[in-house]
Short mmCIF file of C-alpha atoms in Angstrom, two decimals:
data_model
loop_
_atom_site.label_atom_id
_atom_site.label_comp_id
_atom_site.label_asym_id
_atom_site.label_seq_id
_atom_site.Cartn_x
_atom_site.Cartn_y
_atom_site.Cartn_z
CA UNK A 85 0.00 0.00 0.00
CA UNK A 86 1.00 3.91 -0.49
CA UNK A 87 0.61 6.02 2.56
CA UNK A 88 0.94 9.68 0.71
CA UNK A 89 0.60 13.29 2.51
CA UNK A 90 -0.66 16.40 0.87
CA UNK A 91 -0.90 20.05 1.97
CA UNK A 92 -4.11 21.65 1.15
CA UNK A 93 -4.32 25.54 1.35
CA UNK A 94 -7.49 28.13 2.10
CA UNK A 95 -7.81 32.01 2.60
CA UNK A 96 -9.45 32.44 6.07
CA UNK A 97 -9.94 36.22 6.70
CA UNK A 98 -6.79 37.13 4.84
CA UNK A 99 -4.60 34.78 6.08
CA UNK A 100 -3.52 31.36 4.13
CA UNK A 101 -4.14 28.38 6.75
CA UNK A 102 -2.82 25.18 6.13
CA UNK A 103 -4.36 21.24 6.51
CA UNK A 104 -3.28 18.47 5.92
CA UNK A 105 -4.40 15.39 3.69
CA UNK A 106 -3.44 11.75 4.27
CA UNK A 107 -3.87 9.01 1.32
CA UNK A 108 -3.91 5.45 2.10
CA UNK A 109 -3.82 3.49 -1.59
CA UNK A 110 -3.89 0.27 -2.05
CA UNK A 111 -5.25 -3.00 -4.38
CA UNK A 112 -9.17 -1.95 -4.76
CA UNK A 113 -9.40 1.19 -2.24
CA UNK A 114 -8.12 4.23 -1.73
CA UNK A 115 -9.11 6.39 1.61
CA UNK A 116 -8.66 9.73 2.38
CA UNK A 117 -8.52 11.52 5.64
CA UNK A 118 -8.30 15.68 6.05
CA UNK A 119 -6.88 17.60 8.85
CA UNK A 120 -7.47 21.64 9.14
CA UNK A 121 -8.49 23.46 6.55
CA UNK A 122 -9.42 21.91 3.13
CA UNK A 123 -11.80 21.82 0.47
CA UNK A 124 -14.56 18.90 0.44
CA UNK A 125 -13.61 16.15 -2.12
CA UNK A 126 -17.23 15.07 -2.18
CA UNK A 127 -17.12 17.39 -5.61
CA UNK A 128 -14.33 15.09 -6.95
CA UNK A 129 -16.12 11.92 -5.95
CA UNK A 130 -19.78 13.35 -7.89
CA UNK A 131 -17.69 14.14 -10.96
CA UNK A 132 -15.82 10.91 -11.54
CA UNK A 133 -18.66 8.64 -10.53
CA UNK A 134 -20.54 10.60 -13.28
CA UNK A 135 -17.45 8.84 -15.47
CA UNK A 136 -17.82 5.09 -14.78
CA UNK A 137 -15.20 4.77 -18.10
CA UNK A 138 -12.41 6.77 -16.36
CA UNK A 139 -13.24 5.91 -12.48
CA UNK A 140 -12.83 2.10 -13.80
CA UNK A 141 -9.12 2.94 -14.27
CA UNK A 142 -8.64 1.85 -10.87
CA UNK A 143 -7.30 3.47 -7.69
CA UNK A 144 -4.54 4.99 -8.92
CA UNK A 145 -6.56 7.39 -11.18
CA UNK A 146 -8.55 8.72 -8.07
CA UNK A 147 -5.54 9.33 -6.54
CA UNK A 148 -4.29 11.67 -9.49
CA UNK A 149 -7.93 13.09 -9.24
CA UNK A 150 -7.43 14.03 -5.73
CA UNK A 151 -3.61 15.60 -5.62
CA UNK A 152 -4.60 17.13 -9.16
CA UNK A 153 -7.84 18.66 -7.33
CA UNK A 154 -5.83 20.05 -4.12
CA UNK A 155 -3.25 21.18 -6.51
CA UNK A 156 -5.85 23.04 -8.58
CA UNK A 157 -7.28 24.69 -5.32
CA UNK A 158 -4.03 26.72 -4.60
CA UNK A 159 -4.84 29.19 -7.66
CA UNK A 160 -7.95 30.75 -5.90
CA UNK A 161 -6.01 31.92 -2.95
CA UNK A 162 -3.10 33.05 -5.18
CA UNK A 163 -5.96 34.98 -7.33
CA UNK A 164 -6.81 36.00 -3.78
CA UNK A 165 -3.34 37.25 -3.26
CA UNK A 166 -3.22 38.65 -6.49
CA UNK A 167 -5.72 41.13 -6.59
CA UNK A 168 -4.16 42.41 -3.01
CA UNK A 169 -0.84 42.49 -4.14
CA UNK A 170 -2.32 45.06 -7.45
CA UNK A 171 -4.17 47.36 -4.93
CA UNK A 172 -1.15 47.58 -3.19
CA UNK A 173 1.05 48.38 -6.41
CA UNK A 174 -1.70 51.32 -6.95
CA UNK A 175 -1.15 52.60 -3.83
CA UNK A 176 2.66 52.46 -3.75
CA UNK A 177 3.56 55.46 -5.74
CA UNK A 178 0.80 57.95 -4.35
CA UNK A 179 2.16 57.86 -0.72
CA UNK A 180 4.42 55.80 1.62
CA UNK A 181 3.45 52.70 3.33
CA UNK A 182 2.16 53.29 6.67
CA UNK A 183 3.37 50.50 9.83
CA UNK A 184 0.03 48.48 9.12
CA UNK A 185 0.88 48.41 5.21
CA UNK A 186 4.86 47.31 6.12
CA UNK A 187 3.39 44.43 8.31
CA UNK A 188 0.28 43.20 6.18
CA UNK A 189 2.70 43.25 2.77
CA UNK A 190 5.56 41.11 5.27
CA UNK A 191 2.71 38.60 6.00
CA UNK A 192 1.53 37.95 2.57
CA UNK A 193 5.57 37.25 1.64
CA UNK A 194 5.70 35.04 4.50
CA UNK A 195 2.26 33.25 3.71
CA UNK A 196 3.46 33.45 0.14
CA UNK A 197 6.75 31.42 0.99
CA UNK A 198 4.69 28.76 3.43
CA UNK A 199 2.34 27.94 0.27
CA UNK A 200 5.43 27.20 -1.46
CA UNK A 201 6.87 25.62 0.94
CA UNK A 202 3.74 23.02 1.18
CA UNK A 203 3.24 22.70 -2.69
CA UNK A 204 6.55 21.84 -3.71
CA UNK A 205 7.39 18.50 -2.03
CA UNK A 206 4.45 17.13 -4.24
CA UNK A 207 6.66 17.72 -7.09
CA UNK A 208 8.83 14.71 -5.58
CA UNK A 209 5.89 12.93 -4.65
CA UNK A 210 4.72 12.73 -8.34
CA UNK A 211 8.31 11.79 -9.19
CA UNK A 212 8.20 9.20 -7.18
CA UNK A 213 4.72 8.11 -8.06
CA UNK A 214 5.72 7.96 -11.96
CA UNK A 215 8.90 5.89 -11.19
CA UNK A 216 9.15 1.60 -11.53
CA UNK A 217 9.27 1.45 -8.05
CA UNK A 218 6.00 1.89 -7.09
CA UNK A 219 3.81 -1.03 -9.30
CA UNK A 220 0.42 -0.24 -7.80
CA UNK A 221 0.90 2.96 -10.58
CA UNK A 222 0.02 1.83 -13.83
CA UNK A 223 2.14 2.79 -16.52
CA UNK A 224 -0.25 4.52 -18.43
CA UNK A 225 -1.19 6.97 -15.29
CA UNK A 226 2.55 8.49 -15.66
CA UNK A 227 1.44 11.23 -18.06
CA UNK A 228 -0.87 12.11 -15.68
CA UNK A 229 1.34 12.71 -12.59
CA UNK A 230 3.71 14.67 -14.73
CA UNK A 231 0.76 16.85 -15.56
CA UNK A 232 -0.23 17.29 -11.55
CA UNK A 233 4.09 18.51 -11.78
CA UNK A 234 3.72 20.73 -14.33
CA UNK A 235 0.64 22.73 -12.46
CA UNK A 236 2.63 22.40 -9.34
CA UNK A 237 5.40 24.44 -11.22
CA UNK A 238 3.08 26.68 -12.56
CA UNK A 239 1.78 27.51 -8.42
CA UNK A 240 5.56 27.77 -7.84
CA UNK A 241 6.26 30.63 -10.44
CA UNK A 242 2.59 32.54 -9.94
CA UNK A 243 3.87 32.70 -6.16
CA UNK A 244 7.66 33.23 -6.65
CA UNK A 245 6.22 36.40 -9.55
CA UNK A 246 3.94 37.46 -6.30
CA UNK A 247 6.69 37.67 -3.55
CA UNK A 248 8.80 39.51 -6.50
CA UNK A 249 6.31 42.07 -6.71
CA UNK A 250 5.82 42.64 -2.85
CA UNK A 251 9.40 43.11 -2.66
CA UNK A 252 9.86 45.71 -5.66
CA UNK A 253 6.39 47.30 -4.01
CA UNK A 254 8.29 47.82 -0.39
CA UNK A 255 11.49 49.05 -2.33
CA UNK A 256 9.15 51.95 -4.44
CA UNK A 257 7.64 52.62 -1.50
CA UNK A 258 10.75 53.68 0.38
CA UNK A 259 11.72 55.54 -2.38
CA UNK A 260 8.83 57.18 -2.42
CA UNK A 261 9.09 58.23 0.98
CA UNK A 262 12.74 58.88 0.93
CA UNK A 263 11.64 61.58 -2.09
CA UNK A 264 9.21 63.12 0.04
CA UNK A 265 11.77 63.39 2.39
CA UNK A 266 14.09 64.98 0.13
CA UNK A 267 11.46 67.29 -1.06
CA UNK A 268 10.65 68.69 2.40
CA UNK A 269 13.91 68.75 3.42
CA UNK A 270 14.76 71.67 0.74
CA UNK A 271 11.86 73.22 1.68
CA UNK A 272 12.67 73.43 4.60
CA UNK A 273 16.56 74.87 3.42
CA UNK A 274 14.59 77.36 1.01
CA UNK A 275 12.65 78.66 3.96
CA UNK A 276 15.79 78.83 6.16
CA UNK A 277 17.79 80.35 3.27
CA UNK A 278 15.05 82.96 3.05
CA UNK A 279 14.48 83.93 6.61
CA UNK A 280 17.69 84.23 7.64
CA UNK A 281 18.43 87.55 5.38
CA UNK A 282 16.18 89.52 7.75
CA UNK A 283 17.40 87.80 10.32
CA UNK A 284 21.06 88.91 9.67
CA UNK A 285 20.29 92.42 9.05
CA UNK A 286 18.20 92.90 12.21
CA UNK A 287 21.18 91.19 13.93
CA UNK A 288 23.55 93.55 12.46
CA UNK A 289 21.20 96.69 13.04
CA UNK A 290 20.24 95.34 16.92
CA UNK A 291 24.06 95.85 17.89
CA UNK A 292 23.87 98.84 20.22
CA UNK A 293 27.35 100.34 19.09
CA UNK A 294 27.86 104.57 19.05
CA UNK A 295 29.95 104.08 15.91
CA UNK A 296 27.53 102.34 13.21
CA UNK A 297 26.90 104.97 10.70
CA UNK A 298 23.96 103.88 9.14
CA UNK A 299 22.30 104.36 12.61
CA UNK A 300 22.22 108.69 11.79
CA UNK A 301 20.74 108.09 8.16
CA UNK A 302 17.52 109.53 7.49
CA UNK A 303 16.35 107.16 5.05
CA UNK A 304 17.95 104.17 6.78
CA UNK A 305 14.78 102.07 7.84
CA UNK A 306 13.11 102.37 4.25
CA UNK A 307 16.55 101.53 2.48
CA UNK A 308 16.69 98.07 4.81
CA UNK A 309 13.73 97.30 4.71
CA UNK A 310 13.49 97.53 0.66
CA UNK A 311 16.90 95.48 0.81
CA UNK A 312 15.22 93.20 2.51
CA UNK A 313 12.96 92.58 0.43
CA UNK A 314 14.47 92.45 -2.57
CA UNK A 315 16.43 89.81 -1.75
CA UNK A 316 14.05 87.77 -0.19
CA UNK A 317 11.87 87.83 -3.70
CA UNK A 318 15.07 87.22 -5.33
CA UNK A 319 15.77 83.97 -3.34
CA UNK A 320 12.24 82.95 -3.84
CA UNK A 321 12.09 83.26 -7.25
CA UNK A 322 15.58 80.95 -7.38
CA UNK A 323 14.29 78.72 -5.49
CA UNK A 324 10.68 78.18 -7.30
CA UNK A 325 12.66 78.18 -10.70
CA UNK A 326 14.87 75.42 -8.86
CA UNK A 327 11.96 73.49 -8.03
CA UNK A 328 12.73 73.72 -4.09
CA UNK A 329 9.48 75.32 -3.04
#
C-alpha cells in the first residue's frame, strides 16, 4: 500500500491556513482523511462517478484526481493574493506605506513562501509516483502525474512572480518616501535660506554700538527694509525656478 501526505491551502480572513491530507492506496481502495483546513472532495467523488469509463481505471486514477484537485485549489487563494498584491502596487507610488501596510505586505511574503513551501514536495511525490518502483501505478497513469508537476510548477512561479512584486512594491515605497523626504527637506533649506536675510540684518542693526553709521541716516529704515525685500523675492524666485518650493 502507499501512505501519501498532501498540503491543502485556504484564505481564512486574509490569512492562508494550512491542513493536511493523508492518502492510504492500495489493491481496490483508496481512503482519504483531512486535517485543518481543506476543500470537500465530495465534488471530486460526484464528478468521476458521473465517469464510470475513467473511475474504472482503478485506484490509482482517483488518486491523481485528488492531488490534481488540491493542486488546482491553490490558484484561488493566489488569485486571492493577487488582486491584493495590485491594490497595493496602486497605492505604492501615491504615498508611503504606513506601519500596518509594512506588516500586512511582510505577511503575505511570508504566507506566500509557506504555500510554497507546502506545494513543492508534491513535485517529488509525483516523481516518485511515476517511477518503476512503485507497481500499484500503472504505466499509463505516468502522463498524468507529470501533468499534476507541471501545475505544481506553474503555483511555484505565480507565487515566486507574487513575492517579487511585494518586494519591488516595499522598495518603491521607500523611495517614495525617501523623495518626500528629500522634497521637504529643501523646503525646509529654502525657507531657512530665506528667513535668515532679515534675520542677519536685524542682527547687524540690533548691535547697540555709538559708531555704526547707518544708525544717523535719514532714510535708513526704508533703504533696509526695501533690501530686505528684494532679496528675499530674489531667493524665492531661485528657489521656485529650482523646483525647491
Amino acid at each position: 500500500a502507499l501512505f501519501i501526505v498532501a498540503r491543502t491551502a485556504q484564505l481564512i480572513d486574509g490569512r492562508v491556513t494550512f491542513g493536511e491530507t493523508h492518502l492510504f492506496v492500495g489493491s481496490g481502495y483508496i481512503v482519504s482523511v483531512r486535517h485543518g483546513p481543506s476543500t470537500s472532495y465530495a465534488a471530486v467523488r460526484q464528478h468521476w462517478e458521473s465517469c464510470p469509463h475513467s473511475l474504472a481505471k482503478g485506484e490509482d486514477f482517483v488518486l491523481y484526481a485528488i492531488l490534481d484537485f488540491i493542486v488546482d485549489n491553490y490558484m484561488p487563494v493566489l488569485e486571492q493574493i493577487e488582486d491584493e498584491v495590485e491594490a497595493i502596487e496602486d497605492k505604492v507610488l501615491l504615498k508611503p506605506m504606513t506601519a500596518p501596510d509594512i506588516e500586512r505586505l511582510y505577511m503575505l511574503r511570508r504566507d506566500l513562501l509557506r504555500l510554497r513551501n507546502a506545494a513543492l514536495p508534491l513535485v517529488e511525490v509525483c516523481r516518485r509516483l511515476t517511477s518503476a518502483e512503485l507497481p500499484q501505478i500503472h504505466t499509463a497513469m505516468h502522463p498524468l502525474f507529470r501533468d499534476v508537476t507541471d501545475h505544481i510548477r506553474t503555483v511555484q512561479e505565480k507565487i515566486d512572480s507574487l513575492r517579487e512584486v511585494l518586494a519591488f512594491a516595499f522598495e518603491a515605497s521607500l523611495l517614495v518616501g525617501q523623495s518626500q523626504e528629500t522634497a521637504n527637506t529643501k523646503k525646509l533649506a529654502s525657507w531657512a535660506a530665506i528667513l535668515a536675510v532679515p534675520t542677519a540684518l536685524a542682527g547687524i542693526y540690533g548691535m547697540n554700538f555709538d559708531s555704526m553709521p547707518e544708525l544717523k541716516m535719514e532714510y535708513g529704515y526704508p533703504v533696509v527694509l526695501t533690501a530686505i525685500a528684494v532679496i528675499c523675492t530674489f531667493l524665492y524666485w531661485r528657489f521656485r525656478k529650482n523646483g525647491w518650493l
